[in-house]
Tab-separated table of C-alpha atoms in Angstrom:
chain	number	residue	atom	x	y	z
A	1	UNK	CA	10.245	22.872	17.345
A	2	UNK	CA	8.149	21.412	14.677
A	3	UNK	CA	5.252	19.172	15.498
A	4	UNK	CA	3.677	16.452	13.823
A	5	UNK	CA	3.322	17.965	9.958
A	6	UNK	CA	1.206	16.019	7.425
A	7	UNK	CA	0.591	16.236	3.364
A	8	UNK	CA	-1.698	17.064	2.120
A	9	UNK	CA	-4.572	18.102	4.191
A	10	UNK	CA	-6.842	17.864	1.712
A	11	UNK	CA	-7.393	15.228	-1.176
A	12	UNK	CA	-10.426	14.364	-3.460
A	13	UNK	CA	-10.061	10.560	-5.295
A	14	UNK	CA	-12.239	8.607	-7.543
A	15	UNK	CA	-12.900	4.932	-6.613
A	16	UNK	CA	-10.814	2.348	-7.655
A	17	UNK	CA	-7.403	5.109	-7.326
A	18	UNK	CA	-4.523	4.489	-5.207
A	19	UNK	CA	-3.494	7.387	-2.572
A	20	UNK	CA	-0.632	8.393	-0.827
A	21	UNK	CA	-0.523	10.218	2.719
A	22	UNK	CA	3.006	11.466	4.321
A	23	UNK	CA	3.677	12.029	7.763
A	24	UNK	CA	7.002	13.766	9.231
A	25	UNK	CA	7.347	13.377	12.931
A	26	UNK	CA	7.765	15.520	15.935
A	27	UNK	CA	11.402	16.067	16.488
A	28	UNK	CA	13.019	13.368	18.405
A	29	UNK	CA	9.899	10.715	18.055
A	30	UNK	CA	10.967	7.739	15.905
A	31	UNK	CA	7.666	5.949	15.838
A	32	UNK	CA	4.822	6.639	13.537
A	33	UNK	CA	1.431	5.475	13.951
A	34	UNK	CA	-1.516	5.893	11.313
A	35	UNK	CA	-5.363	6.413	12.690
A	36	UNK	CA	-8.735	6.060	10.422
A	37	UNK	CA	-11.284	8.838	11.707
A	38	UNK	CA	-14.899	8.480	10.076
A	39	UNK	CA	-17.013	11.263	10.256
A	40	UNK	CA	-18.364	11.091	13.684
A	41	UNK	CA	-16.377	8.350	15.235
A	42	UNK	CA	-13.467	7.782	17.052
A	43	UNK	CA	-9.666	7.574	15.468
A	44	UNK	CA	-9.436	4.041	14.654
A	45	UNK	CA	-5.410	2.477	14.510
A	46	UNK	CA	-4.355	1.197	11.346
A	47	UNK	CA	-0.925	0.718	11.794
A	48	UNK	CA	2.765	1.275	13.448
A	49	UNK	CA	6.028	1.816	12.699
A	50	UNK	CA	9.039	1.497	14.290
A	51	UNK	CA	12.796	1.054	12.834
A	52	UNK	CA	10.933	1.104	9.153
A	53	UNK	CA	8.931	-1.785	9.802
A	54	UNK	CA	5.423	-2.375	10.603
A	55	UNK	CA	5.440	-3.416	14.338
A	56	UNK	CA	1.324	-3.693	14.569
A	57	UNK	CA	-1.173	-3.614	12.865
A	58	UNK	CA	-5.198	-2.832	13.449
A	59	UNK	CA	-7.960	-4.770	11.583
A	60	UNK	CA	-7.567	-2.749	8.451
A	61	UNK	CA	-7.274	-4.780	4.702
A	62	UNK	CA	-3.942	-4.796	3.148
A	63	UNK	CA	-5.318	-1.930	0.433
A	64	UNK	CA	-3.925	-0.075	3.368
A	65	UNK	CA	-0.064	-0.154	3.323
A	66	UNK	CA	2.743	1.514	4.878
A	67	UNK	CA	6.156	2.623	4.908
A	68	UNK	CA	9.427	4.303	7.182
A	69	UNK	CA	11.894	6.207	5.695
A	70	UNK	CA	15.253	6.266	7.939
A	71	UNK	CA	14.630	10.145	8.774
A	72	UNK	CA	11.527	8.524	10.517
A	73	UNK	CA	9.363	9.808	8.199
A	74	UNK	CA	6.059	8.077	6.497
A	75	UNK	CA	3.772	7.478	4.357
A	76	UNK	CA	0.171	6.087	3.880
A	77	UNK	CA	-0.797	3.856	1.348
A	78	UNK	CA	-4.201	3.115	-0.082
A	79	UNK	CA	-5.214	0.988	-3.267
A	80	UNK	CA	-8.197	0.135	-4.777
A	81	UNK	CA	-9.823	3.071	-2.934
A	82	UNK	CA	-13.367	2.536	-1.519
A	83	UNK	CA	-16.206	5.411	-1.017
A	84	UNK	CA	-16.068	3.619	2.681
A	85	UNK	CA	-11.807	5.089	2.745
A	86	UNK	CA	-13.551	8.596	2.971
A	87	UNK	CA	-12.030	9.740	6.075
A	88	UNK	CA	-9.747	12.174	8.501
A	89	UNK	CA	-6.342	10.248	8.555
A	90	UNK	CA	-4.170	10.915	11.743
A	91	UNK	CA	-0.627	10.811	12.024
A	92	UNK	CA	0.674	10.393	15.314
A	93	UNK	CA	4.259	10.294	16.698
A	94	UNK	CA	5.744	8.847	19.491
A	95	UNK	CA	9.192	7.865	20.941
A	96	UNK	CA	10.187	4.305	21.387
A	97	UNK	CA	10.807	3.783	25.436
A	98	UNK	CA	9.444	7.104	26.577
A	99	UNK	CA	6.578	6.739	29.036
A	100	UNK	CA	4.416	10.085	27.415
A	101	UNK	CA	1.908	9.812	24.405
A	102	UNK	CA	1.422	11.010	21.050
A	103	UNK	CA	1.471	13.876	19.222
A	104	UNK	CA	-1.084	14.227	16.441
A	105	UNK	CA	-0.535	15.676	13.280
A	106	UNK	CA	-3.242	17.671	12.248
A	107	UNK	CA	-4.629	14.895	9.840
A	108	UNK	CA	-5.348	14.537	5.540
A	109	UNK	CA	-8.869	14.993	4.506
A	110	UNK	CA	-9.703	12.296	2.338
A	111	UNK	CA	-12.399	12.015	0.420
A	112	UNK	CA	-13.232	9.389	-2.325
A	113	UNK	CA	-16.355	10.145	-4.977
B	1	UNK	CA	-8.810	-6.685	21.695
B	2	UNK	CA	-9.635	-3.350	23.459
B	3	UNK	CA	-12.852	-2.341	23.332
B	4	UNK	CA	-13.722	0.994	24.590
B	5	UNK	CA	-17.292	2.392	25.472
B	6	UNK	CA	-17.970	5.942	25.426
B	7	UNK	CA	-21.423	7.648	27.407
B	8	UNK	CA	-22.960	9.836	26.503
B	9	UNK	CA	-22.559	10.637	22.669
B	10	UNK	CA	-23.702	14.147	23.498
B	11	UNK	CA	-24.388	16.188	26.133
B	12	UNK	CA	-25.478	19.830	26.531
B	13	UNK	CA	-25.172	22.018	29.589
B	14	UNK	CA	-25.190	25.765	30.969
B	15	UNK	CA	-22.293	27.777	31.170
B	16	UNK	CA	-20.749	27.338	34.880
B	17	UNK	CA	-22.191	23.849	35.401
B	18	UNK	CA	-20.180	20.472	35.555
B	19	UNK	CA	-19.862	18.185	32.984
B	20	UNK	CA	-19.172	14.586	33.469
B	21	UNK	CA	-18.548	11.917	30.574
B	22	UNK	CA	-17.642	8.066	30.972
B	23	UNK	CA	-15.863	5.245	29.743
B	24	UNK	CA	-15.287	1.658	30.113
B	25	UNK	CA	-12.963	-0.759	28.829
B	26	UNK	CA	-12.863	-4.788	28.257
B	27	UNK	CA	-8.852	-5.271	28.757
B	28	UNK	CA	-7.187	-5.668	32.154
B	29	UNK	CA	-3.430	-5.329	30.453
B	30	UNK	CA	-4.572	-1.684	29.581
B	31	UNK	CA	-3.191	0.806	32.376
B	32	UNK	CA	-3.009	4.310	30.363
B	33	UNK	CA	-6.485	6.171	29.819
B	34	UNK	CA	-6.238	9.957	27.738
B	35	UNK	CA	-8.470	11.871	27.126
B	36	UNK	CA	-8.482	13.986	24.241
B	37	UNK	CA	-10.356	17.476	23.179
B	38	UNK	CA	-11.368	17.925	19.506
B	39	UNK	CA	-12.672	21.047	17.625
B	40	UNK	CA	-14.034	20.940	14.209
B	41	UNK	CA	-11.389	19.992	11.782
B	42	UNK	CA	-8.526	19.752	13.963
B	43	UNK	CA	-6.542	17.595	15.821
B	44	UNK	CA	-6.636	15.943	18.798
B	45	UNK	CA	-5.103	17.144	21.665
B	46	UNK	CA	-4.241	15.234	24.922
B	47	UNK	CA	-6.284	17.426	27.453
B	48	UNK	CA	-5.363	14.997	30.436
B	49	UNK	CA	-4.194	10.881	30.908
B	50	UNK	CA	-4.440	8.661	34.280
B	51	UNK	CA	-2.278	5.709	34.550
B	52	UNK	CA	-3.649	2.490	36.636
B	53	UNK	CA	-1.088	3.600	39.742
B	54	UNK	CA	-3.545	6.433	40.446
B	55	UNK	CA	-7.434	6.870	41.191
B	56	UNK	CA	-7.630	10.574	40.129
B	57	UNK	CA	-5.792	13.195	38.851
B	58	UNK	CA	-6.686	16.485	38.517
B	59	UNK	CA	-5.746	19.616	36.567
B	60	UNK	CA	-7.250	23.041	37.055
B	61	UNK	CA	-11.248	22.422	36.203
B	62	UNK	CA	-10.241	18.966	34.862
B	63	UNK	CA	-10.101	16.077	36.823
B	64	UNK	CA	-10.532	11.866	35.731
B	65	UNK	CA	-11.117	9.287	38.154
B	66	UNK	CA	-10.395	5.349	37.358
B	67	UNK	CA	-11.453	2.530	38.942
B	68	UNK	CA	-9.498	-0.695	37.675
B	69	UNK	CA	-11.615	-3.252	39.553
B	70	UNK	CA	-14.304	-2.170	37.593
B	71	UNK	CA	-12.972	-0.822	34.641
B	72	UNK	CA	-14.591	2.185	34.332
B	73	UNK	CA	-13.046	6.056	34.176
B	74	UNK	CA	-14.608	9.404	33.904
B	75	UNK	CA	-13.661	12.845	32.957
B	76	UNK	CA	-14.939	15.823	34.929
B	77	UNK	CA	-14.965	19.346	33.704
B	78	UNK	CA	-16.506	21.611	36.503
B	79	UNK	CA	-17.221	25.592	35.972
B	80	UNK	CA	-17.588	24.824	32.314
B	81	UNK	CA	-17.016	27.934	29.883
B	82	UNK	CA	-18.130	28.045	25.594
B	83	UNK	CA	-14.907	27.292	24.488
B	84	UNK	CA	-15.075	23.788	26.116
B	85	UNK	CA	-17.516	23.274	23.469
B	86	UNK	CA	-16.140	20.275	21.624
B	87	UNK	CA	-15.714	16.492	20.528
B	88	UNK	CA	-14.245	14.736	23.671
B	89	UNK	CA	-12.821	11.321	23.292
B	90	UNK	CA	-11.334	9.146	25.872
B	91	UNK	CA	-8.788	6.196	24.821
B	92	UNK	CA	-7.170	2.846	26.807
B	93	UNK	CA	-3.755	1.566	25.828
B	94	UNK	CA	-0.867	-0.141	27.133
B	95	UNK	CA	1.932	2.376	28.478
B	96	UNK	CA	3.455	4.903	25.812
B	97	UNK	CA	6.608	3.830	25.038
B	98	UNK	CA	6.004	0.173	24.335
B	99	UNK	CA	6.007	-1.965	21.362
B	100	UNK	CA	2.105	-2.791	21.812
B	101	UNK	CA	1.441	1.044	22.616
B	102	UNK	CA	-1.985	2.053	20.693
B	103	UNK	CA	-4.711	3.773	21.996
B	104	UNK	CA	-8.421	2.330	21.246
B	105	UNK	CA	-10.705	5.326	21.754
B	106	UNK	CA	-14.275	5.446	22.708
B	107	UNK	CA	-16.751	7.597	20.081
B	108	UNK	CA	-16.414	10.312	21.480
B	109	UNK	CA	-18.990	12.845	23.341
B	110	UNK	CA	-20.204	16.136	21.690
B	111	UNK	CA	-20.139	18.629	24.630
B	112	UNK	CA	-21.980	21.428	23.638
B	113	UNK	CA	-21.677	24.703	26.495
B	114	UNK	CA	-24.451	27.222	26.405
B	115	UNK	CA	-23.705	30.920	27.352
């Protein structure tokens, strides 16, 4: 059984590019949730989705955008990208209505120059 | 929102001692505290979680305590061994499962384990 698998796990951008990260869930998990790790800090939550829609959303800009495919997989979006984007971006699944936690994908290495 | 402090940011002890790291949090609604182990470069994995209808829990040399009134919970690791060397983060959330389920984690504690 597959985990949480993510593409590519590692990516070099110039400022100002767009990026695209993809997530594909554990089996059976039909949520998706996107975390922001900075070098040294904790994950921070960007966003959710759930039935290909963005059900929250953390205090990111909207450079950062998001979509769900209906085989519950996802993707990442970032324009305009900022030195400050440079970053470990996590992927974590879940299933809607089931009382245990994520898994974590093992995360895209991002960094803008 | 959540906010989520995490003491101390690093913390260095012998091999066989105990190693205790704490959090607090600012929201009542949250009731599900992880904790999560990570090495260098890889993910995060879910080492242990208390929910708010238990004080402690305990698994093998791992145990967290919580104390709701205050908001406060800990993570002890007793007879600790090298290869608990590692980033260790602890989180609050509403339950999993929910449509407002998302962890806020604290910044995590660099436990470094000396043979």
């Amino acid at each position: 059984d597959a985990g949480v698998t993510q593409s590519p796990t590692h990516l070099i951008k110039t400022r100002g590019q767009q990026v695209t990260l993809r997530c594909s869930p554990k089996s059976g998990h039909d949520t998706v949730s996107w975390y922001q790790q900075a070098l040294g800090q904790g994950p921070q939550f960007i966003f959710q989705y759930y039935e290909e829609e963005e059900r929250q959303r953390g205090n990111f800009p909207d450079r950062f955008s998001g979509h769900q495919f209906p085989n519950y997989s996802s993707e990442l979006n970032v324009n305009a990208l900022l030195l400050g984007d440079s970053a470990l971006y996590l992927c974590a699944s879940s299933q809607d209505n089931k009382n245990y936690g994520y898994t974590f994908g093992s995360g895209t290495r991002l960094t803008v120059v | 929102g959540e906010n989520v402090e995490q003491h101390p940011s690093t913390l260095s002890v012998q091999e066989g001692d105990s190693a205790v790291i704490k959090c607090t949090y600012s929201d009542s609604a949250s009731n599900y505290f992880p904790w999560y182990k990570q090495e260098l470069g890889k993910r995060p994995q879910l080492i242990i979680d208390i929910r708010s209808n238990v004080g402690e829990k305990k698994d093998q040399r791992i145990a967290v305590t919580l104390n709701k009134t205050a908001k406060h919970f800990s993570l002890h690791i007793t007879e600790t061994q090298p290869e608990d060397s590692a980033v260790y983060f602890c989180a609050a959330s509403t339950p999993p499962g929910g449509s407002n389920y998302k962890l806020t984690f604290g910044k995590g504690t660099l436990l470094t384990v000396n043979p």
